[in-house]
Tab-separated table of C-alpha atoms in Angstrom:
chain	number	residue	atom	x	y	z
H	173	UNK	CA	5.461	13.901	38.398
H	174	UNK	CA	4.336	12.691	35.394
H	175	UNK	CA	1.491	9.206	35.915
H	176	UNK	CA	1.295	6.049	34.329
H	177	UNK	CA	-1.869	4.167	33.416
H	178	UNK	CA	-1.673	0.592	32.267
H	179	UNK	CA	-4.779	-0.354	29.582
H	180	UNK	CA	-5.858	-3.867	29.034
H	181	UNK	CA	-8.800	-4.680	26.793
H	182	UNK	CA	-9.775	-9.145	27.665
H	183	UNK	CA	-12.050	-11.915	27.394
H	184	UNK	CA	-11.507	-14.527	29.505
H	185	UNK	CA	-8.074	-14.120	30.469
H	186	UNK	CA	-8.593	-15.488	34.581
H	187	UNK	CA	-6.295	-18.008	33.614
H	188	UNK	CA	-3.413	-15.546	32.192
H	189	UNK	CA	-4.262	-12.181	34.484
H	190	UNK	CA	-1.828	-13.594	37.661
H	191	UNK	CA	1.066	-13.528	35.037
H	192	UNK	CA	0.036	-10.177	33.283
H	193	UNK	CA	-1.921	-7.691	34.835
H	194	UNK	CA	-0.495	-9.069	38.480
H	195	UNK	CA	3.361	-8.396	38.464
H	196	UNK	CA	2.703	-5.034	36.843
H	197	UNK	CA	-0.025	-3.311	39.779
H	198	UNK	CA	2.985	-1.784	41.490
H	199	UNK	CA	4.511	0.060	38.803
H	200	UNK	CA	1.326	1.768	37.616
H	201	UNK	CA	-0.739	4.896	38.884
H	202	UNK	CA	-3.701	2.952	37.156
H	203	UNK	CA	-4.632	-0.014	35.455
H	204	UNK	CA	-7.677	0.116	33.505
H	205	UNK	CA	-9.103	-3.357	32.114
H	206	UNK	CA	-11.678	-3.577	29.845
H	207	UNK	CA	-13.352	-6.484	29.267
H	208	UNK	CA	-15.079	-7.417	25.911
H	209	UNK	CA	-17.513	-10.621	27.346
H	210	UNK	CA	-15.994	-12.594	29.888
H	211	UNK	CA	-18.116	-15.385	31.113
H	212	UNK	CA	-14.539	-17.025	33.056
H	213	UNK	CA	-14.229	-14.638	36.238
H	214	UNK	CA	-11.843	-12.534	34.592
H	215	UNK	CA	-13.637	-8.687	35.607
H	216	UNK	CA	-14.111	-10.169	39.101
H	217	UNK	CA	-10.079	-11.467	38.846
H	218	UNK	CA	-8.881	-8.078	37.435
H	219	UNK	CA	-10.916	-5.997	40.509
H	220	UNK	CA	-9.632	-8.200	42.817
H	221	UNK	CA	-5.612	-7.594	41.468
H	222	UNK	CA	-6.537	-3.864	41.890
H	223	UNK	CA	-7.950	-2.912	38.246
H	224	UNK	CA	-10.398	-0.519	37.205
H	225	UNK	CA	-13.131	-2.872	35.301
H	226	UNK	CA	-15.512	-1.506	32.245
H	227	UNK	CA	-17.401	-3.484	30.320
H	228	UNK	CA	-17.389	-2.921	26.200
H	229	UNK	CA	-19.599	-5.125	24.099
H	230	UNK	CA	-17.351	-6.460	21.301
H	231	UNK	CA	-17.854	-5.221	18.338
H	232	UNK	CA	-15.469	-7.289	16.163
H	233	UNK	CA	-13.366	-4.592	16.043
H	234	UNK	CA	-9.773	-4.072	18.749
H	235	UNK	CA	-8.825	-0.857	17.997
H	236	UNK	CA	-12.614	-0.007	19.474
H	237	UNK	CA	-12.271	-1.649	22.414
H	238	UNK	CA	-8.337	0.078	22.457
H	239	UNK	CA	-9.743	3.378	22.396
H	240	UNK	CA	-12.908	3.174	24.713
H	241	UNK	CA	-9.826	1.609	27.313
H	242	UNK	CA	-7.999	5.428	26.463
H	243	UNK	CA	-11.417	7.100	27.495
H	244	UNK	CA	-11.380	5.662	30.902
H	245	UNK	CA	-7.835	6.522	31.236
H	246	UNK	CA	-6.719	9.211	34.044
H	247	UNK	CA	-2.809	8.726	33.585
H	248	UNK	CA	-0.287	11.435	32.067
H	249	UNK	CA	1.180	8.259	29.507
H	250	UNK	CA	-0.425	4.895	28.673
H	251	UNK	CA	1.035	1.566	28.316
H	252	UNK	CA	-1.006	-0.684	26.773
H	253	UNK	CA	-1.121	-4.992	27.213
H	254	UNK	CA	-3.258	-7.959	26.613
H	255	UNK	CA	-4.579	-10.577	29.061
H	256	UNK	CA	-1.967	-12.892	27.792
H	257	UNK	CA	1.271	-10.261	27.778
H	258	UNK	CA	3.875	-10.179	30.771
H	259	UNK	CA	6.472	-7.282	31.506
H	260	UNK	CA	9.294	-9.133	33.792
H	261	UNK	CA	10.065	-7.489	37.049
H	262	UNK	CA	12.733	-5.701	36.396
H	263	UNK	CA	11.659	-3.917	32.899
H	264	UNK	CA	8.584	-3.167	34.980
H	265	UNK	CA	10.531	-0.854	37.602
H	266	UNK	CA	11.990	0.909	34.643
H	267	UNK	CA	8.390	1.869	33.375
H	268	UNK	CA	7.301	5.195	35.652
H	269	UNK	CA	10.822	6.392	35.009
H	270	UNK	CA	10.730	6.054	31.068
H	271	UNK	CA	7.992	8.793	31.108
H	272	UNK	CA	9.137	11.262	33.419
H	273	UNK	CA	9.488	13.502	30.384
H	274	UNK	CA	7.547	15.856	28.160
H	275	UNK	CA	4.716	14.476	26.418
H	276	UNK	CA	6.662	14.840	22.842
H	277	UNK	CA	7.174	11.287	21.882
H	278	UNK	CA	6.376	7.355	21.516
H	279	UNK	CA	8.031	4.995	23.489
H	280	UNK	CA	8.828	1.790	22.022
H	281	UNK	CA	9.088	-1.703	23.106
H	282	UNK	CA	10.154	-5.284	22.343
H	283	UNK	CA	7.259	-7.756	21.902
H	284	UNK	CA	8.510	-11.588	22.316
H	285	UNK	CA	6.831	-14.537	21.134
H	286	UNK	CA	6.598	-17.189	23.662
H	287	UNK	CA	7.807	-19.847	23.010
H	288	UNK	CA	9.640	-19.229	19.655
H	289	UNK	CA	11.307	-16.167	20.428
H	290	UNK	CA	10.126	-13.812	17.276
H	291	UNK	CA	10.111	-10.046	18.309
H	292	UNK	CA	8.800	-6.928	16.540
H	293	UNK	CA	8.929	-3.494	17.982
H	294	UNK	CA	5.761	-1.684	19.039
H	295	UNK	CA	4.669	1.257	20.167
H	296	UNK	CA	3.347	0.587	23.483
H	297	UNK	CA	3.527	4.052	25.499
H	298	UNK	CA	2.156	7.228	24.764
H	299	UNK	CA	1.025	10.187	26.233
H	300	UNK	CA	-2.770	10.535	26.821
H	301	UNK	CA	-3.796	13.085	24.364
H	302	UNK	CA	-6.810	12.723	22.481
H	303	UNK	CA	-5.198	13.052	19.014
H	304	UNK	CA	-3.554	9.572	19.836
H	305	UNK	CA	-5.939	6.699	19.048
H	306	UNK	CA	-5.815	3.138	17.352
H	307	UNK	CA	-6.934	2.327	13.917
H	308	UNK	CA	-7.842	-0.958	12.203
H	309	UNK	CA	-10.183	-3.631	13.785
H	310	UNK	CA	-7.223	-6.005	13.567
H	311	UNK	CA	-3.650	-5.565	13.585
H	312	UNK	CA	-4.392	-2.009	15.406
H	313	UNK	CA	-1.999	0.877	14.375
H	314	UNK	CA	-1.849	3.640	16.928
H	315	UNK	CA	-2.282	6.863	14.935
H	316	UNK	CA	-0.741	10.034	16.119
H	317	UNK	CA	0.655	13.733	14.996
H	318	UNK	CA	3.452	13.012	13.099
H	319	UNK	CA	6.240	15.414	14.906
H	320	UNK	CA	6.610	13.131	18.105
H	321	UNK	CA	10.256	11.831	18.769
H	322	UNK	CA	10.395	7.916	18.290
H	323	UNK	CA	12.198	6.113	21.258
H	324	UNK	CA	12.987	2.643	21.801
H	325	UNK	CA	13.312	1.818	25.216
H	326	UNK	CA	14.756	-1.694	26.529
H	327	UNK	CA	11.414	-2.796	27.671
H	328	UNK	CA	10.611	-6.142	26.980
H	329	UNK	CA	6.896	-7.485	27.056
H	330	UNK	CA	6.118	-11.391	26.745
H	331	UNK	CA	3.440	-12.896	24.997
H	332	UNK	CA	2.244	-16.591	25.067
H	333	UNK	CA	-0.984	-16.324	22.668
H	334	UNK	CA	0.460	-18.279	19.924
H	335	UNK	CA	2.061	-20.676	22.418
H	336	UNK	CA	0.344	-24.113	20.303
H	337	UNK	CA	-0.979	-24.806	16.630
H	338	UNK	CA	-4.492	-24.455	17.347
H	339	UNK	CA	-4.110	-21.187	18.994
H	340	UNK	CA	-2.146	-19.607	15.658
H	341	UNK	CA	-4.621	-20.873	13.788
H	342	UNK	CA	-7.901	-19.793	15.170
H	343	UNK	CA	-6.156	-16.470	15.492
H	344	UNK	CA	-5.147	-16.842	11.903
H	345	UNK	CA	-8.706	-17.791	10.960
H	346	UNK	CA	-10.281	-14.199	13.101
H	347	UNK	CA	-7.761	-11.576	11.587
H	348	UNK	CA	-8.596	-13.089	8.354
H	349	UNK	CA	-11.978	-12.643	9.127
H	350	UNK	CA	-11.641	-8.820	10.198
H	351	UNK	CA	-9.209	-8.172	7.532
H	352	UNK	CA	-11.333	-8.792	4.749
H	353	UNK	CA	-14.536	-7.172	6.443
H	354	UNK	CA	-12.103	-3.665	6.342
H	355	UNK	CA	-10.882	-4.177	3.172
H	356	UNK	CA	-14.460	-3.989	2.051
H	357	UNK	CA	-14.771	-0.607	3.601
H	358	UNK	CA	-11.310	0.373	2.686
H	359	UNK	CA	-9.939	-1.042	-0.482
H	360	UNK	CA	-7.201	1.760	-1.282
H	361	UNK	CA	-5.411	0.616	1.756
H	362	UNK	CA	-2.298	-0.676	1.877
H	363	UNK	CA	-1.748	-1.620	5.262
H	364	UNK	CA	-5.076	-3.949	4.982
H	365	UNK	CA	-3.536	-5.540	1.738
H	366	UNK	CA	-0.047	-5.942	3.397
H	367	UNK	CA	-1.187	-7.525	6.390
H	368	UNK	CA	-3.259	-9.646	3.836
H	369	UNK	CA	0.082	-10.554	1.999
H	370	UNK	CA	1.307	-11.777	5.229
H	371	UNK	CA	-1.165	-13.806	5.897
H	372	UNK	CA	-1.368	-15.709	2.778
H	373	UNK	CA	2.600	-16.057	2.858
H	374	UNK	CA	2.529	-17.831	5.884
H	375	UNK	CA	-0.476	-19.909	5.050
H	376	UNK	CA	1.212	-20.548	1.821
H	377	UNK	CA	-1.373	-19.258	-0.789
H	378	UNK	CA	1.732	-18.021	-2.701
H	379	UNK	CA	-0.757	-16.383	-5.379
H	380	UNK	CA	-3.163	-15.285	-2.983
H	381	UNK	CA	-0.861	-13.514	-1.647
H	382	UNK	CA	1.147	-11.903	-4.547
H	383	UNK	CA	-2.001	-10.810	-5.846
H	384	UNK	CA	-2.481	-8.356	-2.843
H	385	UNK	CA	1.555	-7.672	-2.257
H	386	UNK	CA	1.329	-6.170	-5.750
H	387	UNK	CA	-1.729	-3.657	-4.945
H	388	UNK	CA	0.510	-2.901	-1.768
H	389	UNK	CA	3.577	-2.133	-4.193
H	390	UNK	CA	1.670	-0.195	-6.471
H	391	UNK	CA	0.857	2.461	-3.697
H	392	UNK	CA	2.349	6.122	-4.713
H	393	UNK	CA	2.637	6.863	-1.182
H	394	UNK	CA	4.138	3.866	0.354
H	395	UNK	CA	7.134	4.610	1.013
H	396	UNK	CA	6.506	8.335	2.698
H	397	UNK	CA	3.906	7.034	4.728
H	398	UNK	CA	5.463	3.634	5.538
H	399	UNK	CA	9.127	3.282	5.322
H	400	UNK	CA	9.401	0.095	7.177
H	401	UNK	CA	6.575	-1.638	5.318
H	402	UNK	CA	7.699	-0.162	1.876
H	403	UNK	CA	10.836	-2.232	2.360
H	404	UNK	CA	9.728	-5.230	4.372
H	405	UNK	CA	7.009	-5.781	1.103
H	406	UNK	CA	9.795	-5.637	-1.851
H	407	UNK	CA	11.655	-8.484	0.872
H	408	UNK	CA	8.137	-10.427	0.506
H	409	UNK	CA	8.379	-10.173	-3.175
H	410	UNK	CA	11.878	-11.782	-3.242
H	411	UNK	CA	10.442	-14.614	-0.645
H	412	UNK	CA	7.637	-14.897	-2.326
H	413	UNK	CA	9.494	-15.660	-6.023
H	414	UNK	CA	12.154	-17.959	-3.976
H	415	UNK	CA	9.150	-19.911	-2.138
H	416	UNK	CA	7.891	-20.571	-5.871
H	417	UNK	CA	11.171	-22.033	-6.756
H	418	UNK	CA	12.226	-18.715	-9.144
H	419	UNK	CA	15.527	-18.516	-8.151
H	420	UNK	CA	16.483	-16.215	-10.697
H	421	UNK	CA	13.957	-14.112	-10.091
H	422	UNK	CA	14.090	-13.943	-6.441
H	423	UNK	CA	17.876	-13.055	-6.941
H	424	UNK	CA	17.216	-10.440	-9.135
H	425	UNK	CA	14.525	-8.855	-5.824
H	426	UNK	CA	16.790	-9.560	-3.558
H	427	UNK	CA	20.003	-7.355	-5.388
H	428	UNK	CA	17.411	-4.487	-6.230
H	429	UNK	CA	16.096	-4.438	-2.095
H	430	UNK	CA	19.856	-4.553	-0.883
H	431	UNK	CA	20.707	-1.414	-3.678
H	432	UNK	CA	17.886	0.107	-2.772
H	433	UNK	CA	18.096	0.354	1.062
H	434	UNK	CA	22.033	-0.762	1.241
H	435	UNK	CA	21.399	-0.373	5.696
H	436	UNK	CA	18.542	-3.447	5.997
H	437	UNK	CA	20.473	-6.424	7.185
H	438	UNK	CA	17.511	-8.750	6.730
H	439	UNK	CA	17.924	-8.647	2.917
H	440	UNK	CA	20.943	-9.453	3.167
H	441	UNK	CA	20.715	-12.404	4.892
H	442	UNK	CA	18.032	-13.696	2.709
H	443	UNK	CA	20.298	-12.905	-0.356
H	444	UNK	CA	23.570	-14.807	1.411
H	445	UNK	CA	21.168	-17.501	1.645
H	446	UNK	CA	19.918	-17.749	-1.866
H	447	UNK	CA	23.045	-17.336	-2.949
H	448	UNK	CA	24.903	-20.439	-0.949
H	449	UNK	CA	21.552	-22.208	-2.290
H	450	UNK	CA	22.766	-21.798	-5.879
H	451	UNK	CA	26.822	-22.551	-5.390
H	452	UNK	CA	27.452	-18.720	-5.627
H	453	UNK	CA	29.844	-18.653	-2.338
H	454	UNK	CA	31.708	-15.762	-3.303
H	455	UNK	CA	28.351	-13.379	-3.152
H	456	UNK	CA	26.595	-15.376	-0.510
H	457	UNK	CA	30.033	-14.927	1.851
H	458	UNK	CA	30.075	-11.109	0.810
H	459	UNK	CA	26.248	-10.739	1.884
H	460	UNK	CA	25.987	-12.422	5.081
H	461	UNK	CA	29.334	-10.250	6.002
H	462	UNK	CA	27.036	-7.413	5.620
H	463	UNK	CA	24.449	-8.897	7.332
H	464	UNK	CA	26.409	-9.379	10.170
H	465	UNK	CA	27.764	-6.217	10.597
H	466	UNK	CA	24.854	-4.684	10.439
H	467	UNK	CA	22.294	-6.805	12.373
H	468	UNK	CA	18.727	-7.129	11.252
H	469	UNK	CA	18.018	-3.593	11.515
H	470	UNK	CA	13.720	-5.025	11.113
H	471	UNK	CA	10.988	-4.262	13.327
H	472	UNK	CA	10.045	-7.726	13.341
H	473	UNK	CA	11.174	-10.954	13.104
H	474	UNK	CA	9.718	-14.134	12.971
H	475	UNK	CA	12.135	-16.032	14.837
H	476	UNK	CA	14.768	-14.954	17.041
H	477	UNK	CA	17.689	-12.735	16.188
H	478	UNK	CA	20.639	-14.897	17.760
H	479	UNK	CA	19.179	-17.297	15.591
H	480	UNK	CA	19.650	-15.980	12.737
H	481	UNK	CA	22.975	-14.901	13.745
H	482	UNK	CA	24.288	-18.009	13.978
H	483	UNK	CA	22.740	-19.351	10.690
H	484	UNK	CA	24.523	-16.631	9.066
H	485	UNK	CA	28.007	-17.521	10.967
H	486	UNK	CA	27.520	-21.138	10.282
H	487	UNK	CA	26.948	-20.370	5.955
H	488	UNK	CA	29.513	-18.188	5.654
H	489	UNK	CA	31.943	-20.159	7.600
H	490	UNK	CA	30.581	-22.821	4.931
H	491	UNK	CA	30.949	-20.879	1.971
H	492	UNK	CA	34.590	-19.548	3.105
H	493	UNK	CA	35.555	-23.274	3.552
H	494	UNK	CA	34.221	-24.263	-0.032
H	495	UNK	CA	35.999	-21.349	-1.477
H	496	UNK	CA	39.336	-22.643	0.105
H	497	UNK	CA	39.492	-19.799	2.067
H	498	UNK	CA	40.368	-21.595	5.071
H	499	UNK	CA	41.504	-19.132	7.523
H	500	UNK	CA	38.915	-17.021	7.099
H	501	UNK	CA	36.557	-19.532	7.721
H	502	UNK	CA	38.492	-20.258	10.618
H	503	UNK	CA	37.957	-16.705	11.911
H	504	UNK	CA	34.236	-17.251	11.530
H	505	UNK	CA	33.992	-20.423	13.295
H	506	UNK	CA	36.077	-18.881	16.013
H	507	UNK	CA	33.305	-16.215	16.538
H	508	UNK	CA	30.430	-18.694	16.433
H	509	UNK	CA	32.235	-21.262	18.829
H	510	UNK	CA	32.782	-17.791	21.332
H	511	UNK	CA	29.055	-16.454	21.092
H	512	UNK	CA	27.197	-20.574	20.813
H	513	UNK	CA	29.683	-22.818	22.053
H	514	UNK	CA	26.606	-24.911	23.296
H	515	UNK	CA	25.726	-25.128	19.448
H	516	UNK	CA	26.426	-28.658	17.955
H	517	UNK	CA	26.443	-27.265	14.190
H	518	UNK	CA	28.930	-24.985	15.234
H	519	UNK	CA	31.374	-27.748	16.272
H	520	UNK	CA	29.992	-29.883	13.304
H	521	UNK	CA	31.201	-27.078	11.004
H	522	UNK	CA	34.393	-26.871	12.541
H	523	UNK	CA	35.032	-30.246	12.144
H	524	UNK	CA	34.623	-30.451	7.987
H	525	UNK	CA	36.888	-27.282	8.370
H	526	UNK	CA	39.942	-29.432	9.804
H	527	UNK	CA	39.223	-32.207	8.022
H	528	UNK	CA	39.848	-29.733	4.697
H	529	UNK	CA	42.675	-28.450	5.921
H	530	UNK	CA	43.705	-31.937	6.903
H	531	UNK	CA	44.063	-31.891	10.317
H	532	UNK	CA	42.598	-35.076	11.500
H	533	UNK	CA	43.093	-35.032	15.684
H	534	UNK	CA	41.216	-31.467	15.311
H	535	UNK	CA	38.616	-32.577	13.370
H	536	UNK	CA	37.962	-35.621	15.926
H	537	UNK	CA	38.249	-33.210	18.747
H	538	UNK	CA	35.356	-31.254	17.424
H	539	UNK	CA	33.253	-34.109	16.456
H	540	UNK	CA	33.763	-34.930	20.395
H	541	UNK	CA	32.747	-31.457	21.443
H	542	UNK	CA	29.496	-31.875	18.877
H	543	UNK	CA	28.732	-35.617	20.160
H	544	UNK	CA	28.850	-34.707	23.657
H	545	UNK	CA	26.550	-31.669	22.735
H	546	UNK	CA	24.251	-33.998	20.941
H	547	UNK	CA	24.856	-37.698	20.989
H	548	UNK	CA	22.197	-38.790	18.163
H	549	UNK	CA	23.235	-36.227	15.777
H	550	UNK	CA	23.325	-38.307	12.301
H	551	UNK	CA	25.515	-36.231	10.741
H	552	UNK	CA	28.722	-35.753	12.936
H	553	UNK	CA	28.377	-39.679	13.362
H	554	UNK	CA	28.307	-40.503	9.624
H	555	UNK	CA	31.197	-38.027	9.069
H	556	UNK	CA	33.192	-39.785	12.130
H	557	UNK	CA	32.565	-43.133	10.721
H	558	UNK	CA	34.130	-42.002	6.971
H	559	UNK	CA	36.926	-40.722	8.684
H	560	UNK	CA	37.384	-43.917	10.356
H	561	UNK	CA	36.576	-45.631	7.355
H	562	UNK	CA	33.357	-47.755	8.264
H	563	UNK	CA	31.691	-46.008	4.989
């Protein structure tokens, strides 16, 4: 039977360690926790929860600390976690099952933000084989022989570590840091410089952070060795033109990403938006039809899935209805009311539908249904009060 240890790599994490490492003892052979400087408890914490404790002294670098944690190791397959990561109960009596198999692939799992709800997809099993290490002090990439299967499994692991503004920040402020000190020893890397483009877009040093998204671009190899970042980077070019208010431009990225990989649903939801941004409703209705049917299809997300879902529902139900193509916007809003009926917008949306098509008593019935949802919403209140002509 094929044995599971469970690798953690802290620093003061006694406060978080009942909610990680805790719930996940009993469906481990192991768990190994090393720990990088606590001065909180947290080694005595993890012994006491049934961990094996080593001590590393940090060396500004994770994927160090990641791999001295695969040293101490003893299981047949790792799964790796962080002092502030949780599995829930039942994904964690799936784990010792997932791995009763050969040793010929990487399992995959869902990371969740807490609270926000953005996901990406990580590796987070493998087998323990000494070819299989991470790389990078920050943003660690596990490397490994290229011939293992890729499976995602329905795992789902939690993590609160960006839960408040100062907390994305400082961590902001460290991977900076550590990004920039490996940059110096690698500058021909693109995963540095794409992680650096990243950072700068969501800081919003729009140059900053074209400058080093066209050095990832400009890679020969980038899209053989990196398929998903190849694609997600020509998406950051079309953000990062639309950001700078080049409309045109960003247009023009978004139609060559969606010809160029026709499958990634993520483009073309940013393209249906751009598009109902600049009164094109036939192409932004054509695009987020696409994007539906397809899904995301992106190995991470910045906020959650459903969410942009329903964004796309409630735009193309939009565009449909400005088009005069009321019963297919009708069809739309009948899907959004069926999978977010709790949604106010949806029954906002539903409401300037019947009121185009004339149909007053609906249209008040789903301003009800949106008032009741959300009594202070402005905007289903102004449109009630046209309609009843106090405007």
């Amino acid at each position: 039977m094929q044995t599971l240890s469970l690798c953690m790599i802290v620093k003061n994490e006694a406060g978080n360690l009942e909610r990680s490492l805790a719930p996940l003892i009993p469906f481990v052979d192991e768990a190994v926790v090393v720990d990088t400087g606590s001065d909180d408890g947290t080694p005595e914490l993890a012994a006491s929860l049934g961990a094996r404790v080593h001590q590393f002294a940090w060396g500004h670098d994770f994927s160090a600390a990641r791999n001295f944690s695969l040293e101490k190791a003893a299981g047949d397959w790792i799964i790796w976690l962080d002092g502030d990561n949780r599995v829930p109960e039942e994904d964690g009596a799936l784990l010792k099952s997932l791995v009763q198999r050969p040793q010929d692939a990487i399992l995959w799992a869902t990371e969740v933000l807490e609270p926000g709800g953005g996901r990406l997809l990580q590796k987070r099993f493998f087998p323990r084989r000494p070819e299989i290490r991470f790389r990078y002090r920050v943003h660690e990439q596990l490397v490994h022989p290229p011939d293992l299967a890729q499976v995602i499994t329905p795992v789902r692991i939690f993590h609160w570590g960006y839960e408040t503004r100062e907390l994305r920040q400082a961590k902001a402020r460290r991977n900076l840091t550590y990004l920039l000190a490996e940059l110096q020893e690698r500058p021909e890397d693109f995963y540095l410089r794409y992680h650096l483009t990243r950072h700068h877009f969501y800081a919003g040093e729009l140059e900053e952070a074209w400058g080093q998204l066209q050095m990832v671009l400009a890679t020969p190899w980038l899209e053989n060795q990196n398929p998903e970042i190849a694609r997600h980077a020509r998406l950051l070019a079309a953000l990062l033109l639309d950001r700078a208010d080049d409309l045109s431009g960003a247009l023009r990225q978004f139609r060559e990403v969606v010809e160029r990989y026709p499958d990634y649903g993520l483009a073309w939801y940013h393209l249906g938006q751009t598009c109902f941004r600049r009164n094109d409703f036939d192409t932004a209705a054509l695009a987020l039809a696409r994007f539906l049917e397809l899904g995301c299809g992106h190995f991470f997300l910045d906020q959650p899935e459903e969410k942009l879902t329903l964004t796309a529902l409630l735009t193309r139900a939009q565009a449909l209805r400005r088009l005069e193509r009321f019963p297919e916007a009708g069809e739309v809003l009948k899907d959004a009311q069926r999978r977010y009926h709790q949604e106010p917008g949806v029954w906002l949306e539903t409401a300037a539908l019947a009121r185009a098509c004339e149909d007053e008593r609906a249209a008040r019935r789903a301003l009800g249904a949106c008032l009741n949802l959300r009594p202070g919403f402005r905007r289903a209140r102004m449109l009630l009060a046209e309609m009843d002509g106090r405007v």
